[in-house]
Coordinates of N, CA and C in Angstrom, one line a residue:
M10 N -24.9 0.2 11.7 CA -24.0 -0.3 10.7 C -23.7 -1.8 11.1
T11 N -23.7 -2.6 10.1 CA -23.5 -4.1 10.3 C -22.0 -4.3 10.5
L12 N -21.7 -5.5 11.0 CA -20.3 -5.8 11.2 C -19.6 -5.9 9.8
T13 N -20.2 -6.4 8.8 CA -19.6 -6.5 7.5 C -19.3 -5.1 7.0
E14 N -20.2 -4.1 7.2 CA -19.9 -2.7 6.8 C -18.8 -2.1 7.6
Q15 N -18.7 -2.5 8.9 CA -17.6 -1.9 9.7 C -16.3 -2.5 9.2
I16 N -16.2 -3.8 8.9 CA -15.0 -4.3 8.4 C -14.6 -3.7 7.1
T17 N -15.5 -3.5 6.2 CA -15.2 -2.8 5.0 C -14.7 -1.4 5.2
E18 N -15.3 -0.7 6.1 CA -14.8 0.6 6.4 C -13.4 0.6 7.0
L19 N -13.2 -0.3 7.9 CA -11.9 -0.4 8.6 C -10.8 -0.7 7.5
K20 N -11.1 -1.6 6.6 CA -10.1 -1.9 5.5 C -9.8 -0.7 4.7
Q21 N -10.9 0.1 4.4 CA -10.7 1.3 3.6 C -9.8 2.3 4.3
R22 N -10.1 2.5 5.6 CA -9.4 3.5 6.4 C -7.9 3.1 6.6
V23 N -7.7 1.8 6.7 CA -6.3 1.3 6.9 C -5.6 1.5 5.5
A24 N -6.2 1.2 4.4 CA -5.6 1.4 3.1 C -5.3 2.8 2.8
A25 N -6.1 3.7 3.4 CA -5.9 5.2 3.2 C -4.8 5.7 4.2
G26 N -4.2 4.8 5.0 CA -3.2 5.2 5.9 C -3.6 5.4 7.3
G27 N -4.8 4.9 7.7 CA -5.2 5.1 9.0 C -4.4 4.3 10.0
N28 N -4.2 4.8 11.2 CA -3.4 4.2 12.3 C -4.2 3.0 12.9
K29 N -3.7 1.8 12.8 CA -4.4 0.6 13.2 C -4.7 0.7 14.7
T30 N -3.8 1.2 15.5 CA -4.1 1.2 17.0 C -5.2 2.2 17.3
A31 N -5.2 3.3 16.6 CA -6.3 4.3 16.8 C -7.6 3.8 16.3
L32 N -7.6 3.1 15.2 CA -8.8 2.6 14.6 C -9.4 1.5 15.6
A33 N -8.6 0.7 16.1 CA -9.1 -0.4 17.0 C -9.7 0.3 18.2
S34 N -9.1 1.3 18.7 CA -9.6 2.0 19.9 C -10.9 2.7 19.5
E35 N -11.0 3.3 18.4 CA -12.2 4.0 17.9 C -13.4 3.1 17.8
Y36 N -13.1 1.9 17.3 CA -14.2 0.9 17.1 C -14.4 0.0 18.3
K37 N -13.6 0.3 19.3 CA -13.7 -0.5 20.6 C -13.5 -2.0 20.4
I38 N -12.5 -2.3 19.6 CA -12.1 -3.7 19.4 C -10.6 -3.8 19.7
S39 N -10.2 -5.0 19.9 CA -8.8 -5.3 20.2 C -8.0 -5.2 18.9
Q40 N -6.7 -4.9 19.0 CA -5.8 -4.9 17.8 C -5.8 -6.3 17.2
Q41 N -5.8 -7.3 18.0 CA -5.9 -8.7 17.4 C -7.1 -8.9 16.6
T42 N -8.2 -8.4 17.0 CA -9.5 -8.5 16.3 C -9.4 -7.7 15.0
L43 N -8.8 -6.5 15.0 CA -8.6 -5.7 13.8 C -7.8 -6.4 12.8
Y44 N -6.7 -7.0 13.3 CA -5.8 -7.7 12.3 C -6.5 -9.0 11.8
S45 N -7.4 -9.6 12.5 CA -8.1 -10.7 12.0 C -9.1 -10.3 10.9
Y46 N -9.7 -9.1 11.2 CA -10.6 -8.6 10.1 C -9.9 -8.2 8.9
L47 N -8.7 -7.6 9.0 CA -7.9 -7.2 7.9 C -7.4 -8.4 7.1
K48 N -7.1 -9.5 7.8 CA -6.7 -10.7 7.1 C -7.8 -11.5 6.5
G49 N -9.0 -11.2 6.9 CA -10.2 -11.9 6.4 C -10.4 -13.2 7.1
S50 N -9.7 -13.4 8.3 CA -9.8 -14.7 9.0 C -10.8 -14.7 10.1
A51 N -11.5 -13.6 10.3 CA -12.5 -13.5 11.3 C -13.7 -14.5 11.1
N52 N -14.1 -15.2 12.1 CA -15.2 -16.1 11.9 C -16.5 -15.3 12.3
L53 N -17.2 -14.8 11.3 CA -18.3 -14.0 11.6 C -19.6 -14.8 12.0
N54 N -19.5 -16.1 11.9 CA -20.6 -16.9 12.2 C -20.9 -17.0 13.7
N55 N -19.9 -16.6 14.5 CA -20.1 -16.7 16.0 C -20.3 -15.3 16.6
V56 N -20.6 -14.3 15.8 CA -20.8 -13.0 16.3 C -22.2 -12.7 16.6

């Protein structure tokens, strides 16, 4: 799964009521990274 696909899936799961802390843990990312993805402010060029 690409990073873009993961971000899309995360956004869908949060919109469906998913717990952000649990999702960050499941995807092995920090909560700060998750919030960056949700805001769309993640710089994907450096990944």
